[in-house]
CSV table of C-alpha atoms in Angstrom, one decimal:
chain,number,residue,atom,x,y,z
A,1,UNK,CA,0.0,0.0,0.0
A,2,UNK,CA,1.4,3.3,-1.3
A,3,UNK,CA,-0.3,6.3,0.8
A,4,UNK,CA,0.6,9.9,-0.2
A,5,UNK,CA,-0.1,12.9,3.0
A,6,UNK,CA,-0.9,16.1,2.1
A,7,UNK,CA,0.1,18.0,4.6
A,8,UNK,CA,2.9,16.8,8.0
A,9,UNK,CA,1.3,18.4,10.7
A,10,UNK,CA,1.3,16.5,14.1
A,11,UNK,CA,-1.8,14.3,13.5
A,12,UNK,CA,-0.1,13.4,10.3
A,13,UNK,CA,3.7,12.9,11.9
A,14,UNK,CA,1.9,10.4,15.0
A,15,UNK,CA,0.1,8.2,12.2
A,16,UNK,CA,3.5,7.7,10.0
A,17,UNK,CA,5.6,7.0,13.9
A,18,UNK,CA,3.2,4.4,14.2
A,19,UNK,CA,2.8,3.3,11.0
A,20,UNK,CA,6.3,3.1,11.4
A,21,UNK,CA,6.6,1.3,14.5
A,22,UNK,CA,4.5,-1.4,13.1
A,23,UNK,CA,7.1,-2.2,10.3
A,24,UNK,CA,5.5,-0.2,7.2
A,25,UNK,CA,8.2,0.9,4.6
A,26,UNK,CA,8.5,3.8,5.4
A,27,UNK,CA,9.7,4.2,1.3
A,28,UNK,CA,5.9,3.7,0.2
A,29,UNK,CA,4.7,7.2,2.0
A,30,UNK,CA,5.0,10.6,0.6
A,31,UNK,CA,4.1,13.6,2.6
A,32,UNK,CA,3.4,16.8,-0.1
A,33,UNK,CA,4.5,20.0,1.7
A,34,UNK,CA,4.7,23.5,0.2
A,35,UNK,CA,7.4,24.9,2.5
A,36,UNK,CA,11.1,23.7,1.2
A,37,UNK,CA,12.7,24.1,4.9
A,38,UNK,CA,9.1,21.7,6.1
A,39,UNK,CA,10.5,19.1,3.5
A,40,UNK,CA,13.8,18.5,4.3
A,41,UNK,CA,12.6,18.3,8.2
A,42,UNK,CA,10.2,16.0,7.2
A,43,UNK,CA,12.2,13.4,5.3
A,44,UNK,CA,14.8,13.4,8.3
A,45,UNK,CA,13.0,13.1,10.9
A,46,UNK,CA,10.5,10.6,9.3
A,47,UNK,CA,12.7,8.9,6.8
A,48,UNK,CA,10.0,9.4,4.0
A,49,UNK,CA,9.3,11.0,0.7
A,50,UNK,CA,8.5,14.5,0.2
A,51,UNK,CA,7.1,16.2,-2.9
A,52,UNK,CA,6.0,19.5,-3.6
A,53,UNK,CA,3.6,18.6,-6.5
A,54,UNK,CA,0.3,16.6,-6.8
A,55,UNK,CA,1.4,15.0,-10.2
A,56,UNK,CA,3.0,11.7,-8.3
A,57,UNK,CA,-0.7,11.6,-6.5
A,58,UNK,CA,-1.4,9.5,-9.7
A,59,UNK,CA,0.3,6.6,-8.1
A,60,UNK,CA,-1.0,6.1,-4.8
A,61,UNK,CA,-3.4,3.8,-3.3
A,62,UNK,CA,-4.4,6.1,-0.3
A,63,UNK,CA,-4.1,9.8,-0.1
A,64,UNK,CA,-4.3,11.4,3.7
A,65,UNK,CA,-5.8,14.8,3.7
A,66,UNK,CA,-4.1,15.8,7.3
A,67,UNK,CA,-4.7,19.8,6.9
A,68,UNK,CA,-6.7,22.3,8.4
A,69,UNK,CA,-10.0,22.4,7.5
A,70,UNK,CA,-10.4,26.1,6.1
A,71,UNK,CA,-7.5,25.2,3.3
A,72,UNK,CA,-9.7,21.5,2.6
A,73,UNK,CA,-11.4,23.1,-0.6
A,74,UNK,CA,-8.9,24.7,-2.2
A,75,UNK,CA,-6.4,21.1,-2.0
A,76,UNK,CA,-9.3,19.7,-3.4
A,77,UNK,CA,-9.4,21.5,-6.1
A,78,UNK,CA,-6.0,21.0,-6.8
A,79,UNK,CA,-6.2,17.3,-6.5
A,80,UNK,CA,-9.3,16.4,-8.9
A,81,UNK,CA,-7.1,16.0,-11.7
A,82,UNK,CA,-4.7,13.6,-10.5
A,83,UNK,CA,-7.5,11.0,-9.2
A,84,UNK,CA,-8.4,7.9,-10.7
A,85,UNK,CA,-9.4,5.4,-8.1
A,86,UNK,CA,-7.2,6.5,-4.9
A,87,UNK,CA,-8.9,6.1,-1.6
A,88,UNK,CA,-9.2,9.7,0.2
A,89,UNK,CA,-8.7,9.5,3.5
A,90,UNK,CA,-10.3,12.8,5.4
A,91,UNK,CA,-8.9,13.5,9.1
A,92,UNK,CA,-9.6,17.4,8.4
A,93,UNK,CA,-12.2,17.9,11.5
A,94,UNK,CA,-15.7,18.9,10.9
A,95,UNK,CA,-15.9,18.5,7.2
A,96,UNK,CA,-18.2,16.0,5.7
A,97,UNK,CA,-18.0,13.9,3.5
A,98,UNK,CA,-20.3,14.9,0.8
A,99,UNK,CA,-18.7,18.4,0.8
A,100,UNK,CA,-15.1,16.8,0.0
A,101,UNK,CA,-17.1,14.6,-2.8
A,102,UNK,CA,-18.5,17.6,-4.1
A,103,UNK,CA,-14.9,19.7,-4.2
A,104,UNK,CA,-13.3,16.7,-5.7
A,105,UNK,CA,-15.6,16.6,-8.5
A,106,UNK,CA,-18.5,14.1,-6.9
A,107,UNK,CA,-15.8,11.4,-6.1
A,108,UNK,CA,-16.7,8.7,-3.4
A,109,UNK,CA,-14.1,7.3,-3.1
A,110,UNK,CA,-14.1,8.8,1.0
A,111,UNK,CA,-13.3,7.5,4.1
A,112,UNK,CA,-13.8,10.5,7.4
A,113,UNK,CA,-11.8,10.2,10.3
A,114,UNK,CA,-12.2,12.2,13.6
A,115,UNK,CA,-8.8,10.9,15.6
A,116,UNK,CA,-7.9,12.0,18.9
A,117,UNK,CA,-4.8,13.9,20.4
A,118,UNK,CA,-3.9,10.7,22.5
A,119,UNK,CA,-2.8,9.2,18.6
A,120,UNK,CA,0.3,10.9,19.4
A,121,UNK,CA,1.9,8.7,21.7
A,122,UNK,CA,-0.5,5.6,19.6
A,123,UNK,CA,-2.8,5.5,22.4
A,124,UNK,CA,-5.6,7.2,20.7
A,125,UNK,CA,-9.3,6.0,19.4
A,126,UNK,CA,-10.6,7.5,15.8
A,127,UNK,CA,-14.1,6.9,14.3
A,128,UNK,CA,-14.5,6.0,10.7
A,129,UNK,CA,-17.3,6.4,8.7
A,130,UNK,CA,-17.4,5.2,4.6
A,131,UNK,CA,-19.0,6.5,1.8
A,132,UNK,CA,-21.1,3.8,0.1
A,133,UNK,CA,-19.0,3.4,-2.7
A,134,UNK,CA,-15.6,2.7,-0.5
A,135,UNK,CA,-15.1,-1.3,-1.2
A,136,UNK,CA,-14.1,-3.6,1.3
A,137,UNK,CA,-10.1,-3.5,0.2
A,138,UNK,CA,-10.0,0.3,0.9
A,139,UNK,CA,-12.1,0.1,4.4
A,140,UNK,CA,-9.2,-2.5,5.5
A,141,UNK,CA,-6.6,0.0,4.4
A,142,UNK,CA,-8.4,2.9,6.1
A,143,UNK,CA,-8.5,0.7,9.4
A,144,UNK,CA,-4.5,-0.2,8.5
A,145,UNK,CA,-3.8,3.5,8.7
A,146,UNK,CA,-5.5,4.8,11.8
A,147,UNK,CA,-5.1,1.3,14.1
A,148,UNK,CA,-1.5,2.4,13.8
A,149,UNK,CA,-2.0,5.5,16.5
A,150,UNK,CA,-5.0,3.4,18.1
A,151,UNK,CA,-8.5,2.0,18.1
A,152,UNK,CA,-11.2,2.2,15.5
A,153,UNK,CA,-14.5,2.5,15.3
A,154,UNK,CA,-16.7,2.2,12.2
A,155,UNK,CA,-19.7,4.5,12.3
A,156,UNK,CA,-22.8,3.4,10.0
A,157,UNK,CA,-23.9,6.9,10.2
A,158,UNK,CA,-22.4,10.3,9.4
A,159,UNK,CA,-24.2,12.2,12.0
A,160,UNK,CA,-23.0,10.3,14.4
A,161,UNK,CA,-19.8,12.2,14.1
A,162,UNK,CA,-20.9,14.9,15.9
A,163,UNK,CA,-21.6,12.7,19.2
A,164,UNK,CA,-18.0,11.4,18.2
A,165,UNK,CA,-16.4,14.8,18.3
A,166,UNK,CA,-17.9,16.1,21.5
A,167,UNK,CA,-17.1,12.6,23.2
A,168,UNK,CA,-13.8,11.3,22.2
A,169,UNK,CA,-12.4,14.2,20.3
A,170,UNK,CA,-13.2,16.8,22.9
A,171,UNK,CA,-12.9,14.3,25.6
A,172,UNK,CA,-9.5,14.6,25.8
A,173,UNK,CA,-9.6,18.3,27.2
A,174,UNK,CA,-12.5,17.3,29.8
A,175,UNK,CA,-9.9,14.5,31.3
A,176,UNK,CA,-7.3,17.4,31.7
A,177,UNK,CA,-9.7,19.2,33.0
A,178,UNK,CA,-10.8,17.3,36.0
A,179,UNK,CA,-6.9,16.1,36.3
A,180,UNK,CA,-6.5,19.3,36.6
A,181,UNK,CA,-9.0,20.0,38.8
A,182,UNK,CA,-8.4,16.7,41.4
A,183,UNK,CA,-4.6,18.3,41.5
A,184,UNK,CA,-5.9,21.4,42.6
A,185,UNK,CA,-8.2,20.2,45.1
A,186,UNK,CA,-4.8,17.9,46.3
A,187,UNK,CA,-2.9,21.3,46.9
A,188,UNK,CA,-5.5,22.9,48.8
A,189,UNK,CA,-5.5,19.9,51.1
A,190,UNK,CA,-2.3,20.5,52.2
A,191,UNK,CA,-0.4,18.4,49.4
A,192,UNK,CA,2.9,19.4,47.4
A,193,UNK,CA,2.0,20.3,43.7
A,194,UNK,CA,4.4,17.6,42.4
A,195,UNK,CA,3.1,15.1,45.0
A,196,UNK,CA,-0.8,16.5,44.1
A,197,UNK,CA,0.3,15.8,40.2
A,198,UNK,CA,1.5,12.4,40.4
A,199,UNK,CA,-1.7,11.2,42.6
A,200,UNK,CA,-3.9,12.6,40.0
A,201,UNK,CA,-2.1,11.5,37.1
A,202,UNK,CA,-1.5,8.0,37.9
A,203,UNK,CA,-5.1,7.6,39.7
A,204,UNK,CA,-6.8,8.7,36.1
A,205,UNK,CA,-4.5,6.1,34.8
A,206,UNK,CA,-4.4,3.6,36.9
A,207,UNK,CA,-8.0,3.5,37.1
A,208,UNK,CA,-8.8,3.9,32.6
A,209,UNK,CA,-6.5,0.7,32.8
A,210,UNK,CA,-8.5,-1.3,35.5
A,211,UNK,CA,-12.1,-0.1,33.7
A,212,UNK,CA,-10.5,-1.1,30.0
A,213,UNK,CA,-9.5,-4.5,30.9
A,214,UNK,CA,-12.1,-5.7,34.0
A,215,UNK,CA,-15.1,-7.5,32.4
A,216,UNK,CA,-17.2,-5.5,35.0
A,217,UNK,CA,-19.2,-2.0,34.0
A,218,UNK,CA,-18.2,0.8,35.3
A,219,UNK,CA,-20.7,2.0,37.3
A,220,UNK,CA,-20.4,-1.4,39.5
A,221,UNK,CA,-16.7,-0.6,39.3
A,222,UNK,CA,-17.5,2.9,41.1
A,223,UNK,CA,-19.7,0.9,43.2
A,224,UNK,CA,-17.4,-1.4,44.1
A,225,UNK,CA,-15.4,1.9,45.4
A,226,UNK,CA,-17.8,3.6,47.5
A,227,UNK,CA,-18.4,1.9,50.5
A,228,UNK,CA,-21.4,2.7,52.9
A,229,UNK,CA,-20.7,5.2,54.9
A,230,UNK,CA,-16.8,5.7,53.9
A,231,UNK,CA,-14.6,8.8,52.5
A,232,UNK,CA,-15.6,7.7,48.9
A,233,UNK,CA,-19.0,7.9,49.6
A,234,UNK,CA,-19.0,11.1,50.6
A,235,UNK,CA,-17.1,12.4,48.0
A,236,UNK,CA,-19.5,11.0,45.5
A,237,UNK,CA,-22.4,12.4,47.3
A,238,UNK,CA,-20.8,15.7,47.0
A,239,UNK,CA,-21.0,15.6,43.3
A,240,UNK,CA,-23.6,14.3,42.9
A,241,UNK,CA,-25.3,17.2,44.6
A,242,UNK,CA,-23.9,19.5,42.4
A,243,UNK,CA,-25.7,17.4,39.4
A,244,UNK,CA,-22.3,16.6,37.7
A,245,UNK,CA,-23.5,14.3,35.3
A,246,UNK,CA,-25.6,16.8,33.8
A,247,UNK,CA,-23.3,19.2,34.0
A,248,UNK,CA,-20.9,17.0,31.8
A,249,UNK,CA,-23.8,15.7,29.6
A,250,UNK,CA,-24.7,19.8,29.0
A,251,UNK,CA,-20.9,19.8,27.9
A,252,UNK,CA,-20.7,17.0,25.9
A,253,UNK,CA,-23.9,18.3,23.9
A,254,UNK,CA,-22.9,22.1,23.2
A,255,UNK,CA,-19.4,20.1,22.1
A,256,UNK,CA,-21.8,18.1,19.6
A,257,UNK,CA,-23.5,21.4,18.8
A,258,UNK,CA,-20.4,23.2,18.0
A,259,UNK,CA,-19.5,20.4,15.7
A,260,UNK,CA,-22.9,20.7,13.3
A,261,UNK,CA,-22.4,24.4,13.4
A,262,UNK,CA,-18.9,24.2,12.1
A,263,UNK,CA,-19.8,21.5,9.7
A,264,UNK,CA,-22.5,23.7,8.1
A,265,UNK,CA,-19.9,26.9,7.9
A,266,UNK,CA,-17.0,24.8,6.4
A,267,UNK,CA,-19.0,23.3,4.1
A,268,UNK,CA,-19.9,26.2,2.1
């Protein structure tokens, strides 16, 4: 599989480490970037091909639209000549599908991608969702390409991306938040900062590990926790009077609205 980037920003460097970690020649990517002094970083410190021209797009299996999303339509335009039976792959977030299809010339060929930041040290989760004319062979090569930073997850519906975005795109924030937060509170209780950080840090992790590989759901896991009438208990109580599930649910939903909002404006 030959897969041409367009674009070497850091979503697009953590895919090619761990495409590179799992043992892909590193020979069959190019990355297009504009900028000569981005080039010659890019092929040392990722040991691949760079180009400055779309013309080679010809010969590609897989082309990686890694860019921002205001410059999507104008690359598009500049690609619909070059395109014969490539797989796009989208990871430009907010813009839909059919709005690529359209730039491109009504090509289908289209697989979107919202990844998460966590892709950059391979721990991260991206949902993928698949034009109806994207064959079996290219879906495989799709998942190929993003299990390399993570775990997939093939949406049957478009709209659903919006949930995705406000959930496991923006969910990365709302964990630093309350890491954040938990630190804080540690300080105020009398803890050193580093001491505060390293309780906080390792609980979150320690505890995404335990809920990731115990066959148990989580809420008997948090049950399992709180004892009657202990510290936990207390502490849960305590948010729970301040509604914090709604609060995060309100969250998650004006995340979800921002998302259709900006998928409206960036399709124009």
């Amino acid at each position: 599989m030959k897969i041409n980037f367009i674009g070497g920003g850091n979503m697009a460097r953590a895919i090619i480490g761990g495409l590179s970690q799992n043992g892909f020649d590193m020979s069959d990517i190019t990355i297009l970037e504009l900028d000569a002094q981005k080039r010659i970083e890019l092929a040392h410190d990722l040991n691949v091909q760079v180009t400055d021209t779309y013309a080679e797009f010809r010969n590609t299996d897989v082309i990686v639209l890694a860019i921002k999303p205001q410059q999507l339509k104008e690359v598009c335009h500049q690609l619909r000549p070059v395109l014969e039976s490539q797989l796009i792959v989208s990871i430009a977030a907010g813009v839909r599908s059919k709005d690529i299809s359209a730039w491109l010339g009504e090509y289908k060929d289209i697989v979107r991608v919202m990844p998460n930041t966590p892709a950059q040290i391979q721990a991260g989760v991206s949902a993928l969702y698949a034009m109806q004319d994207v064959n079996q062979t290219q879906r495989d090569q799709a998942s190929t390409i993003l299990a390399a930073v993570g775990k997939t997850l093939w949406l049957d519906d478009e709209t659903k991306m919006d949930a995705v975005t406000a959930i496991s795109g923006s969910g990365p924030a709302y964990v630093f938040y309350f890491i954040e937060a938990l630190q804080e509170a540690g300080v105020a209780l009398g803890l050193k900062e580093d001491e505060a950080k390293m309780l906080a840090l390792q609980t979150f992790a320690g505890a995404s590990l335990l809920a990731s590989q115990s066959e148990t759901d989580i809420k008997t896991l948090r049950a399992q926790v709180t004892s009657k009438g202990g510290t936990t208990e207390q502490g849960i109580l305590s948010l729970e009077s301040a509604d914090i599930k709604q609060i995060v649910a309100n969250a998650a939903k004006a995340a979800a609205d921002k998302s259709v909002t900006l998928g409206d404006i960036l399709g124009k």
